[in-house]
Short mmCIF file of C-alpha atoms and ligand atoms in Angstrom, two decimals:
data_model
loop_
_atom_site.label_atom_id
_atom_site.label_comp_id
_atom_site.label_asym_id
_atom_site.label_seq_id
_atom_site.Cartn_x
_atom_site.Cartn_y
_atom_site.Cartn_z
CA MET A 216 -15.01 2.29 12.84
CA ALA A 217 -15.02 -1.25 13.80
CA SER A 218 -14.27 -2.19 17.70
CA LEU A 219 -11.44 -4.19 18.81
CA PRO A 220 -11.97 -7.76 18.59
CA SER A 221 -12.41 -9.28 22.08
CA SER A 222 -9.39 -11.41 21.19
CA VAL A 223 -6.95 -8.55 21.33
CA THR A 224 -5.86 -6.69 24.48
CA VAL A 225 -3.74 -3.73 24.34
CA LEU A 226 -1.00 -4.21 26.97
CA ASP A 227 0.83 -0.93 26.58
CA ARG A 228 1.17 2.31 24.26
CA PHE A 229 4.39 3.99 23.74
CA GLN A 230 5.71 7.27 22.13
CA VAL A 231 9.01 6.38 20.23
CA SER A 232 10.98 9.46 19.08
CA PRO A 233 14.23 9.51 16.97
CA PRO A 234 17.26 10.10 19.17
CA PRO A 235 17.22 13.31 20.95
CA GLY A 236 18.88 16.03 18.64
CA SER A 237 19.23 13.50 15.72
CA ALA A 238 16.60 14.65 13.28
CA PRO A 239 16.18 18.42 11.99
CA ASN A 240 13.47 20.71 12.89
CA ALA A 241 12.20 21.04 9.34
CA SER A 242 8.99 22.09 7.42
CA LEU A 243 9.04 20.22 4.36
CA PRO A 244 6.46 21.50 2.10
CA LEU A 245 3.94 18.91 0.28
CA THR A 246 4.65 18.50 -3.39
CA PHE A 247 1.89 18.08 -6.24
CA PHE A 248 2.58 14.18 -5.69
CA ASP A 249 1.46 14.49 -2.06
CA VAL A 250 -1.09 16.84 -1.81
CA VAL A 251 -3.59 14.80 -3.63
CA TRP A 252 -3.51 11.98 -0.59
CA LEU A 253 -4.59 14.75 1.75
CA PRO A 254 -8.27 13.39 2.19
CA THR A 255 -7.23 9.64 1.91
CA GLY A 256 -6.07 7.75 4.93
CA PRO A 257 -3.14 5.47 5.73
CA VAL A 258 -1.64 2.45 4.08
CA GLU A 259 -1.53 -0.49 6.22
CA ARG A 260 0.20 -3.74 6.35
CA ILE A 261 0.56 -6.63 8.95
CA PHE A 262 3.72 -8.63 8.71
CA PHE A 263 3.40 -12.02 10.72
CA TYR A 264 6.09 -13.78 12.06
CA PRO A 265 6.48 -16.96 14.04
CA PHE A 266 7.53 -16.67 17.76
CA PRO A 267 7.26 -19.64 19.79
CA HIS A 268 7.64 -17.78 23.30
CA PRO A 269 5.38 -16.38 25.63
CA THR A 270 4.53 -12.80 26.06
CA SER A 271 6.95 -12.01 28.80
CA HIS A 272 9.70 -13.20 26.93
CA PHE A 273 8.93 -10.79 23.97
CA VAL A 274 8.64 -7.84 26.47
CA SER A 275 11.88 -8.66 28.13
CA HIS A 276 14.00 -9.88 25.33
CA HIS A 277 12.73 -8.20 22.19
CA LEU A 278 10.55 -5.15 23.00
CA PRO A 279 13.53 -2.90 24.12
CA SER A 280 15.42 -3.62 20.92
CA LEU A 281 12.47 -2.99 18.56
CA LYS A 282 12.01 0.36 20.23
CA SER A 283 15.67 1.47 20.09
CA SER A 284 15.98 0.23 16.56
CA LEU A 285 12.60 2.14 15.64
CA SER A 286 14.13 5.29 17.09
CA ARG A 287 17.20 5.04 15.08
CA ALA A 288 15.16 4.24 11.88
CA LEU A 289 13.33 7.22 12.55
CA ARG A 290 16.61 9.59 12.84
CA HIS A 291 16.66 9.02 8.92
CA PHE A 292 12.80 8.75 8.52
CA TYR A 293 12.07 11.90 10.77
CA PRO A 294 9.30 13.14 8.49
CA LEU A 295 7.18 10.05 9.72
CA ALA A 296 7.41 11.50 13.23
CA GLY A 297 6.20 14.72 12.11
CA ARG A 298 2.73 16.11 11.20
CA VAL A 299 0.98 17.68 8.41
CA VAL A 300 -0.17 21.04 9.15
CA PRO A 301 -2.10 23.37 7.01
CA PRO A 302 -0.46 26.52 5.38
CA CYS A 303 0.08 29.04 8.02
CA GLY A 304 -0.96 32.76 7.04
CA PRO A 305 -2.77 33.85 3.95
CA SER A 306 0.16 33.65 1.44
CA PRO A 307 -0.72 32.21 -1.75
CA GLU A 308 2.39 30.39 -1.81
CA ALA A 309 2.03 28.76 1.29
CA LYS A 310 1.65 25.34 1.34
CA PHE A 311 0.69 22.18 3.62
CA GLN A 312 3.94 20.88 4.85
CA ILE A 313 5.28 18.26 7.10
CA ARG A 314 6.35 19.73 10.47
CA CYS A 315 8.89 18.18 12.26
CA SER A 316 10.72 19.11 15.70
CA ASP A 317 12.94 17.79 18.07
CA GLY A 318 10.78 15.37 20.20
CA ASP A 319 8.54 14.36 17.60
CA SER A 320 7.15 10.65 18.22
CA VAL A 321 5.11 8.10 16.68
CA SER A 322 2.70 5.55 18.51
CA LEU A 323 3.54 2.24 19.20
CA THR A 324 1.01 -0.17 20.63
CA LEU A 325 1.59 -3.45 22.46
CA ALA A 326 -1.23 -5.92 22.24
CA GLU A 327 -1.79 -9.68 22.96
CA SER A 328 -4.20 -11.65 20.97
CA SER A 329 -5.75 -14.88 21.92
CA ASP A 330 -6.66 -15.74 18.14
CA ASP A 331 -5.42 -18.63 16.17
CA PHE A 332 -2.01 -17.20 14.48
CA ARG A 333 -1.82 -19.86 11.87
CA GLN A 334 -5.20 -19.18 10.76
CA LEU A 335 -5.05 -15.67 10.76
CA SER A 336 -1.71 -15.67 8.88
CA GLY A 337 -3.12 -18.18 6.30
CA ASP A 338 -4.23 -17.68 2.91
CA GLN A 339 -7.78 -18.81 3.07
CA PRO A 340 -10.60 -16.26 3.67
CA ARG A 341 -10.69 -14.90 7.26
CA GLY A 342 -13.27 -12.65 8.65
CA PHE A 343 -11.79 -9.39 8.28
CA GLY A 344 -13.06 -8.08 11.81
CA ARG A 345 -10.33 -10.68 13.09
CA VAL A 346 -7.39 -8.91 11.46
CA TYR A 347 -8.69 -5.22 12.14
CA GLY A 348 -7.56 -5.65 15.76
CA LEU A 349 -3.95 -5.97 14.52
CA ILE A 350 -4.00 -2.80 12.46
CA PRO A 351 -2.45 0.49 14.55
CA GLN A 352 -4.65 3.44 14.36
CA LEU A 353 -3.18 6.80 13.80
CA PRO A 354 -3.97 8.66 17.04
CA PRO A 355 -6.51 11.76 16.55
CA THR A 356 -4.89 15.32 17.16
CA GLY A 357 -7.59 17.49 17.85
CA ASP A 358 -5.93 20.40 16.03
CA GLY A 359 -6.42 19.74 12.26
CA SER A 360 -2.85 18.25 12.00
CA ILE A 361 -2.23 14.62 10.71
CA PRO A 362 -0.15 12.30 12.32
CA LEU A 363 1.87 10.04 9.99
CA LEU A 364 2.65 6.73 11.45
CA ALA A 365 1.62 4.30 13.76
CA LEU A 366 2.81 0.93 14.70
CA GLN A 367 1.37 -2.07 16.77
CA ILE A 368 3.22 -5.26 17.64
CA THR A 369 0.62 -7.94 18.65
CA VAL A 370 1.90 -10.95 20.53
CA PHE A 371 0.35 -14.46 19.91
CA PRO A 372 1.69 -16.15 23.15
CA ASP A 373 3.64 -19.26 22.07
CA GLN A 374 2.64 -18.88 18.51
CA GLY A 375 3.77 -15.81 16.70
CA VAL A 376 3.84 -11.88 16.41
CA SER A 377 2.45 -9.46 14.13
CA ILE A 378 3.85 -6.15 13.25
CA GLY A 379 1.17 -3.59 12.00
CA VAL A 380 2.32 -0.59 10.29
CA ALA A 381 0.22 2.33 9.19
CA VAL A 382 1.55 5.08 7.23
CA HIS A 383 -0.66 8.01 6.01
CA HIS A 384 -0.66 8.13 2.18
CA VAL A 385 0.10 11.82 2.45
CA ALA A 386 3.44 11.13 3.81
CA CYS A 387 4.91 8.81 1.28
CA ASP A 388 4.37 6.11 -1.20
CA ASP A 389 5.02 2.17 -0.83
CA SER A 390 8.59 2.89 -2.24
CA SER A 391 9.42 4.93 0.82
CA SER A 392 7.39 3.28 3.38
CA ILE A 393 8.97 -0.30 2.55
CA HIS A 394 12.25 1.54 2.58
CA PHE A 395 11.54 2.57 6.21
CA VAL A 396 10.45 -0.77 7.22
CA LYS A 397 13.25 -2.47 5.76
CA SER A 398 15.35 0.51 7.40
CA TRP A 399 13.91 -0.33 10.88
CA ALA A 400 14.72 -3.94 10.15
CA ALA A 401 18.43 -3.33 9.25
CA ALA A 402 18.46 -1.13 12.48
CA ALA A 403 16.99 -4.01 14.34
CA ALA A 404 19.82 -6.33 13.20
CA CYS A 405 22.71 -3.90 14.37
CA SER A 406 24.10 -3.78 17.65
CA VAL A 407 22.88 -0.60 19.73
CA GLU A 408 26.26 -0.01 20.72
CA ASP A 409 27.67 0.23 17.46
CA PRO A 410 27.80 4.16 16.78
CA SER A 411 28.66 3.33 13.09
CA GLU A 412 25.36 1.32 12.40
CA SER A 413 23.29 2.99 9.98
CA PRO A 414 19.80 1.63 8.45
CA LEU A 415 19.90 0.62 4.83
CA SER A 416 22.16 2.40 2.85
CA PRO A 417 21.43 5.08 1.22
CA PRO A 418 19.37 6.55 3.65
CA PRO A 419 16.34 8.29 2.33
CA LEU A 420 16.52 11.57 0.73
CA CYS A 421 13.79 13.88 2.53
CA ASP A 422 14.15 16.71 0.17
CA PRO A 423 10.83 17.77 -1.43
CA THR A 424 12.71 20.33 -3.68
CA VAL A 425 13.63 17.61 -5.93
CA ILE A 426 10.29 17.31 -7.38
CA ALA A 427 10.09 20.02 -9.71
CA ASP A 428 6.57 21.70 -10.62
CA PRO A 429 7.11 24.30 -13.27
CA ASP A 430 3.43 23.91 -14.20
CA GLY A 431 2.26 24.92 -10.81
CA LEU A 432 0.57 21.43 -10.42
CA TYR A 433 0.67 21.86 -6.55
CA TYR A 434 -1.94 24.71 -6.98
CA LYS A 435 -3.82 23.24 -9.65
CA ILE A 436 -4.49 20.01 -7.74
CA LEU A 437 -5.60 21.83 -4.66
CA THR A 438 -7.78 23.87 -6.56
CA GLU A 439 -9.32 20.76 -8.42
CA MET A 440 -9.66 19.11 -4.77
CA GLN A 441 -11.46 22.27 -3.62
CA ASN A 442 -14.03 22.08 -6.44
CA LEU A 443 -14.63 18.47 -5.53
CA LYS A 444 -14.97 18.68 -1.69
CA SER A 445 -18.03 18.62 0.18
CA ALA A 446 -17.01 19.27 3.65
CA GLY A 447 -14.38 22.10 4.10
CA PRO A 448 -11.02 22.50 3.02
CA PRO A 449 -8.41 19.89 2.79
CA PRO A 450 -7.60 17.64 4.52
CA ALA A 451 -11.71 17.37 4.88
CA PRO A 452 -12.72 14.12 2.68
CA LEU A 453 -13.75 14.04 -0.61
CA ASP A 454 -17.44 13.41 -1.24
CA LEU A 455 -17.04 9.78 -2.13
CA PRO A 456 -19.52 6.90 -1.67
CA PRO A 457 -19.19 4.98 1.48
CA VAL A 458 -16.61 2.24 1.52
CA GLY A 459 -16.57 -1.30 2.69
CA ALA A 460 -15.16 -0.49 6.02
CA GLU A 461 -18.55 -1.60 7.56
CA GLN A 462 -19.33 -4.82 5.62
CA GLY A 463 -19.94 -7.17 8.43
CA ASP A 464 -19.38 -10.23 6.18
CA ALA A 465 -16.22 -9.09 4.74
CA VAL A 466 -13.38 -11.67 4.26
CA ILE A 467 -9.93 -11.35 3.39
CA ALA A 468 -7.99 -13.84 1.30
CA SER A 469 -4.92 -14.49 -0.76
CA PHE A 470 -3.97 -15.87 -4.10
CA LEU A 471 -0.93 -17.21 -5.37
CA ILE A 472 -0.24 -16.99 -9.21
CA GLY A 473 2.80 -19.02 -9.77
CA ARG A 474 5.32 -18.66 -12.18
CA GLU A 475 4.30 -21.22 -14.62
CA GLN A 476 0.99 -19.48 -14.54
CA ILE A 477 2.62 -16.12 -15.31
CA ASP A 478 4.73 -17.56 -18.07
CA ARG A 479 1.76 -18.87 -19.87
CA LEU A 480 -0.37 -15.85 -19.40
CA LYS A 481 2.52 -14.03 -20.87
CA GLN A 482 2.91 -16.22 -23.94
CA GLY A 483 -0.96 -15.96 -24.50
CA ALA A 484 -0.78 -12.18 -24.08
CA MET A 485 2.14 -11.85 -26.58
CA ALA A 486 0.17 -13.93 -29.03
CA ARG A 487 -2.16 -11.11 -29.36
CA ALA A 488 -1.97 -8.82 -32.32
CA GLY A 489 -2.00 -5.62 -30.17
CA ALA A 490 0.22 -6.70 -27.53
CA THR A 491 2.79 -3.98 -26.61
CA HIS A 492 3.94 -4.28 -23.24
CA VAL A 493 3.72 -7.74 -21.48
CA SER A 494 5.01 -8.13 -17.84
CA THR A 495 4.49 -10.14 -14.94
CA PHE A 496 2.42 -6.89 -13.58
CA VAL A 497 0.20 -6.73 -16.39
CA VAL A 498 -0.67 -10.39 -16.72
CA ALA A 499 -1.29 -10.64 -13.10
CA CYS A 500 -3.38 -7.63 -13.05
CA ALA A 501 -5.51 -8.78 -16.10
CA PHE A 502 -6.00 -12.20 -14.43
CA ALA A 503 -7.34 -10.75 -11.40
CA TRP A 504 -9.66 -8.48 -13.32
CA ALA A 505 -11.12 -11.30 -15.29
CA CYS A 506 -11.52 -13.15 -12.02
CA LEU A 507 -13.23 -10.10 -10.42
CA VAL A 508 -15.98 -9.18 -12.76
CA LYS A 509 -16.70 -13.22 -12.72
CA ALA A 510 -16.82 -12.86 -8.93
CA GLN A 511 -19.30 -9.85 -8.96
CA ALA A 512 -21.17 -10.33 -12.09
CA GLY A 513 -24.15 -8.86 -10.37
CA PHE A 514 -22.66 -5.62 -9.98
CA TYR A 515 -21.25 -5.64 -13.65
CA ALA A 516 -24.55 -6.85 -15.29
CA GLY A 517 -25.55 -4.18 -17.81
CA LYS A 518 -22.14 -2.19 -17.52
CA LYS A 519 -20.83 -1.76 -21.32
CA SER A 520 -17.21 -1.39 -19.78
CA ALA A 521 -15.01 -1.98 -16.91
CA HIS A 522 -12.21 -0.12 -15.26
CA LEU A 523 -8.99 -0.51 -13.72
CA LEU A 524 -6.90 2.13 -11.78
CA PHE A 525 -3.12 1.50 -10.72
CA SER A 526 -0.30 3.69 -9.51
CA VAL A 527 2.49 4.29 -11.58
CA GLU A 528 6.04 4.99 -9.64
CA CYS A 529 7.47 7.93 -11.42
CA ARG A 530 10.91 8.58 -9.78
CA GLY A 531 12.73 7.20 -12.72
CA ARG A 532 10.53 8.24 -15.28
CA LEU A 533 10.61 11.86 -14.45
CA GLU A 534 12.72 14.41 -16.47
CA PRO A 535 15.23 14.68 -14.88
CA PRO A 536 14.78 11.44 -12.71
CA VAL A 537 14.26 11.62 -9.01
CA PRO A 538 16.55 9.26 -6.81
CA ALA A 539 15.15 6.02 -6.07
CA GLY A 540 15.72 6.90 -2.26
CA TYR A 541 13.58 9.90 -2.55
CA PHE A 542 11.14 9.99 0.27
CA GLY A 543 7.61 11.15 -0.48
CA ASN A 544 4.78 10.39 -3.03
CA CYS A 545 5.85 9.86 -6.48
CA LEU A 546 3.03 8.17 -8.16
CA ARG A 547 0.64 8.92 -10.96
CA PRO A 548 -2.52 7.14 -11.73
CA CYS A 549 -3.02 5.13 -14.71
CA PHE A 550 -6.66 4.34 -16.20
CA VAL A 551 -7.42 1.45 -18.47
CA GLU A 552 -10.98 0.70 -19.57
CA VAL A 553 -12.02 -2.69 -21.25
CA SER A 554 -15.43 -3.48 -22.73
CA MET A 555 -17.27 -5.86 -20.76
CA SER A 556 -18.16 -8.18 -23.81
CA ASP A 557 -14.45 -8.74 -24.39
CA LEU A 558 -13.59 -9.11 -20.76
CA ILE A 559 -16.17 -11.77 -19.64
CA LYS A 560 -15.09 -14.07 -22.66
CA ASP A 561 -13.40 -17.13 -21.96
CA ASP A 562 -10.10 -15.23 -23.22
CA GLY A 563 -11.00 -12.02 -21.56
CA VAL A 564 -7.73 -12.13 -19.71
CA PHE A 565 -5.68 -11.22 -22.95
CA ALA A 566 -7.90 -8.34 -24.06
CA ALA A 567 -7.32 -7.09 -20.22
CA ALA A 568 -3.50 -7.70 -20.69
CA GLU A 569 -3.60 -5.72 -23.85
CA ALA A 570 -5.44 -2.86 -22.62
CA ILE A 571 -3.11 -2.63 -19.51
CA GLY A 572 0.01 -2.89 -21.70
CA ARG A 573 -1.25 -0.08 -23.86
CA ALA A 574 -1.82 2.08 -21.17
CA ILE A 575 1.69 1.30 -19.94
CA LYS A 576 3.18 2.13 -23.04
CA GLU A 577 1.16 5.41 -23.45
CA LEU A 578 3.20 6.63 -20.28
CA GLU A 579 5.93 7.13 -22.70
CA HIS A 580 4.34 10.08 -24.11
CA GLY A 581 4.55 12.06 -21.05
CA ILE A 582 4.57 11.05 -17.52
CA LEU A 583 2.56 13.99 -16.52
CA LYS A 584 0.40 14.42 -19.27
CA GLY A 585 -3.02 15.67 -18.03
CA ALA A 586 -2.01 15.56 -14.42
CA GLU A 587 -4.54 18.34 -13.86
CA GLY A 588 -7.51 15.95 -14.70
CA TRP A 589 -6.49 12.86 -12.81
CA LEU A 590 -8.24 13.78 -9.39
CA GLU A 591 -11.58 14.47 -11.27
CA LYS A 592 -11.44 11.45 -13.29
CA ILE A 593 -10.92 8.99 -10.32
CA VAL A 594 -13.66 10.53 -8.46
CA SER A 595 -15.78 10.36 -11.56
CA LEU A 596 -15.03 6.49 -11.72
CA THR A 597 -16.03 6.01 -8.12
CA ALA A 598 -19.44 4.85 -9.01
CA GLU A 599 -18.11 2.59 -11.56
CA ARG A 600 -16.10 0.79 -9.02
CA PRO A 601 -12.76 0.35 -10.74
CA MET A 602 -10.65 -2.61 -9.89
CA SER A 603 -7.68 -0.57 -8.36
CA ILE A 604 -4.22 -2.24 -7.32
CA ALA A 605 -2.21 -1.57 -4.22
CA GLY A 606 1.18 -2.74 -3.43
CA SER A 607 3.65 -3.87 -6.02
CA PRO A 608 6.13 -7.10 -6.31
CA ARG A 609 8.98 -4.97 -6.66
CA TYR A 610 9.20 -3.44 -2.98
CA ARG A 611 9.67 -7.30 -1.85
CA VAL A 612 7.94 -6.89 1.60
CA TYR A 613 8.92 -10.53 2.41
CA ASP A 614 12.35 -9.51 2.81
CA ALA A 615 11.59 -7.53 5.97
CA ASP A 616 13.31 -9.40 8.84
CA LEU A 617 12.77 -7.75 12.09
CA GLY A 618 14.80 -10.30 13.80
CA TRP A 619 12.60 -13.60 13.38
CA GLY A 620 13.33 -14.37 9.58
CA ARG A 621 11.21 -13.55 6.54
CA PRO A 622 7.60 -12.89 7.39
CA ILE A 623 5.35 -16.08 6.96
CA LYS A 624 2.80 -13.35 5.69
CA VAL A 625 2.13 -9.85 4.94
CA GLU A 626 -1.16 -8.43 4.46
CA MET A 627 -2.18 -5.24 3.21
CA THR A 628 -5.23 -4.58 5.10
CA SER A 629 -5.94 -0.87 3.98
CA ILE A 630 -7.52 -2.67 0.63
CA GLU A 631 -10.45 -2.96 2.65
CA LYS A 632 -11.28 0.79 2.30
CA THR A 633 -11.74 0.77 -1.16
CA PRO A 634 -14.12 -2.03 -2.82
CA GLY A 635 -12.46 -3.65 -5.65
CA THR A 636 -8.75 -2.93 -4.48
CA VAL A 637 -6.34 -6.01 -4.98
CA SER A 638 -2.81 -5.57 -3.20
CA LEU A 639 -0.11 -7.52 -5.05
CA ALA A 640 3.41 -8.63 -3.59
CA GLU A 641 5.97 -11.11 -4.88
CA SER A 642 5.42 -14.60 -3.78
CA ARG A 643 7.13 -15.39 -0.51
CA ASP A 644 9.00 -18.56 -1.81
CA GLY A 645 10.98 -16.53 -4.22
CA GLY A 646 9.73 -18.28 -7.05
CA GLY A 647 8.82 -15.37 -9.01
CA GLY A 648 5.01 -15.85 -8.48
CA ILE A 649 2.98 -13.00 -7.48
CA GLU A 650 0.52 -12.86 -4.26
CA MET A 651 -2.75 -11.30 -4.43
CA GLY A 652 -4.89 -10.14 -1.49
CA LEU A 653 -8.69 -9.20 -1.71
CA VAL A 654 -11.35 -8.05 0.66
CA LEU A 655 -14.52 -9.07 -0.43
CA PRO A 656 -18.03 -10.04 0.87
CA GLU A 657 -17.86 -13.73 1.69
CA LYS A 658 -19.97 -14.77 -1.06
CA ASP A 659 -17.78 -12.87 -3.81
CA MET A 660 -14.88 -14.42 -2.50
CA ASP A 661 -15.99 -17.87 -2.98
CA GLU A 662 -16.83 -16.99 -6.66
CA PHE A 663 -13.33 -15.17 -7.07
CA ALA A 664 -11.74 -18.45 -5.74
CA ARG A 665 -13.83 -20.42 -8.14
CA ALA A 666 -12.75 -18.19 -11.07
CA PHE A 667 -9.25 -18.18 -9.70
CA LEU A 668 -8.89 -21.76 -9.44
CA VAL A 669 -11.02 -23.19 -12.29
CA ALA A 670 -8.56 -21.45 -14.91
CA PRO A 671 -9.47 -21.20 -18.28
CA SER A 672 -8.15 -24.48 -20.32
CA PHE A 673 -5.71 -22.73 -22.31
CA LEU A 674 -3.91 -21.92 -19.07
CA GLU A 675 -3.80 -25.56 -17.94
CA THR A 676 -0.64 -27.80 -18.08
C1 MLC B 1102 3.69 0.97 -13.85
C2 MLC B 1102 4.00 -0.22 -13.67
C3 MLC B 1102 3.19 -0.83 -12.54
C4 MLC B 1102 4.39 -1.29 -14.77
O1 MLC B 1102 4.89 -2.45 -14.24
P1 MLC B 1102 5.72 -3.34 -15.40
O2 MLC B 1102 6.05 -4.28 -14.50
O3 MLC B 1102 4.45 -3.67 -16.45
O4 MLC B 1102 6.66 -2.70 -16.23
P2 MLC B 1102 8.18 -2.04 -15.81
O5 MLC B 1102 8.44 -1.53 -17.00
O6 MLC B 1102 8.21 -1.51 -14.70
O7 MLC B 1102 8.93 -3.55 -15.93
C5 MLC B 1102 9.22 -4.02 -16.87
C6 MLC B 1102 10.11 -5.51 -16.47
O8 MLC B 1102 11.21 -4.88 -15.92
C7 MLC B 1102 11.48 -5.26 -14.52
N1 MLC B 1102 11.69 -4.09 -13.64
C8 MLC B 1102 11.30 -2.73 -13.90
N2 MLC B 1102 11.76 -2.12 -12.87
C9 MLC B 1102 12.11 -2.72 -11.85
C10 MLC B 1102 12.56 -2.60 -10.44
N3 MLC B 1102 12.46 -1.43 -10.09
N4 MLC B 1102 12.63 -3.60 -9.89
C11 MLC B 1102 12.26 -4.71 -10.22
N5 MLC B 1102 12.03 -5.24 -11.35
C12 MLC B 1102 11.93 -3.96 -12.34
C13 MLC B 1102 9.88 -5.97 -14.24
O9 MLC B 1102 10.13 -6.92 -13.31
C14 MLC B 1102 9.28 -6.34 -15.48
O10 MLC B 1102 9.58 -7.56 -15.97
P3 MLC B 1102 8.63 -8.77 -15.84
O11 MLC B 1102 8.00 -9.10 -17.03
O12 MLC B 1102 9.37 -10.00 -15.50
O13 MLC B 1102 7.64 -8.42 -14.75
C15 MLC B 1102 5.37 -0.19 -12.75
O14 MLC B 1102 6.58 0.42 -13.88
C16 MLC B 1102 5.31 0.78 -11.42
O15 MLC B 1102 5.51 1.78 -11.61
N6 MLC B 1102 5.36 -0.06 -10.16
C17 MLC B 1102 5.37 0.42 -9.06
C18 MLC B 1102 3.87 0.83 -8.76
C19 MLC B 1102 3.86 1.12 -7.16
O16 MLC B 1102 4.52 2.00 -6.53
N7 MLC B 1102 2.80 0.60 -6.63
C20 MLC B 1102 2.46 0.98 -5.23
C21 MLC B 1102 1.67 2.01 -4.91
S1 MLC B 1102 1.60 2.81 -3.51
C22 MLC B 1102 0.07 1.81 -2.91
O17 MLC B 1102 -0.21 0.86 -3.63
C23 MLC B 1102 -0.34 2.08 -1.65
C24 MLC B 1102 -1.87 2.41 -2.04
O18 MLC B 1102 -2.13 3.32 -2.58
O19 MLC B 1102 -2.73 2.05 -1.21
#
């Protein structure tokens, strides 16, 4: 674990609970969609807001209402204040569960940074170590249970404020975690005195029984995990190669694909005979993929094919569909493979788009088809370092207004843990573009920027 940069000083630590008596004492069993995330870690985002006031002003005027609105949001998202605990007792039916009790709390850190807010919240490459200090850490529990949410508010005096959110993936996916952040924002916009206030409507549905499991996927996946593990029962980590956390020269940067470029990419992709599904997501991923193989040409040299891995949100795709507000994980992986000879061509982006579109189309043949083998396939691909996608433009992270307007930047820092991960969000300006985030060694980032900016001639206006 990297150490805190010297520019960040922790000022205080709080534990925030749902209002007393407001959240149920509950044990929510993990579903097969959740259990696969046990050995992973938190999904982290940092929301940056302008705040031209001193820290003392923040502490006296903003902190109390942020804590109270957080508490009120947790009333609805109470599983986030709970802990995942292993099955109790030897019963074969026993499952990992999120245990929730009155008095549960989440950790909220208040910090101050002397770093340059404008630079840190920019798009240009910044040393990852500089943003690391803004990421909240899930507190160790010492008893094998897994805490699910940690938050950090960092004030940059007279410049800005950042809100770091770390949600363990075993608790929920992005659909739910952004729902939580927006509910916190909605609660922050309501008067504390108004008893009728309720965070974003409708509230989350915290009921894992809506995830039907007629084929016993929970136990099949757990067994698969046990077969793949190297260090004890879940949640011990799987035996994966080390990730990029310790890369001293890693930089984080963002790239914007504008609407016009997306439209030109879509036109080019649709002109291919094999095009089946051409969307903004498809062409944005294809473009990032083509740029990444150029940026990491050394790694890909001699490889026959390149791989892409992304999550598919399943709520509306299940039979019967699961409500959009379901709290938990409801994702399946989608695998794409393209031959290197096609991908590195000048128009490789279209070969990539065709393959991604085909993989999405294929989902129509059964959203849970092959579920027993997903984890093994993911692990077997690790050495191939697939490009993977985190986040999604559909969750509109730039709408999260915690009291200072829209964020000027939202950074998904957890992409750092898996080399080759690209985060996606809608463009902040609302113009229909896509913002991509990457963490790469500095040299590779320069190459990525070159590939990204020197777009092929067929994309020029
Ligand atoms: C499989 C997909 C990626 C494929 O996306 P596509 O956009 O190609 O396909 P689609 O059928 O969903 O959408 C087709 C068209 O309908 C529109 N559309 C469809 N559903 C929409 C919705 N709910 N909200 C907004 N737009 C929607 C799209 O804009 C698109 O038009 P247009 O052509 O204009 O685009 C997606 O369906 C999906 O599941 N997205 C969510 C993935 C997700 O939750 N990721 C986060 C995982 S958690 C995570 O990442 C954390 C981590 O693991 O680190």
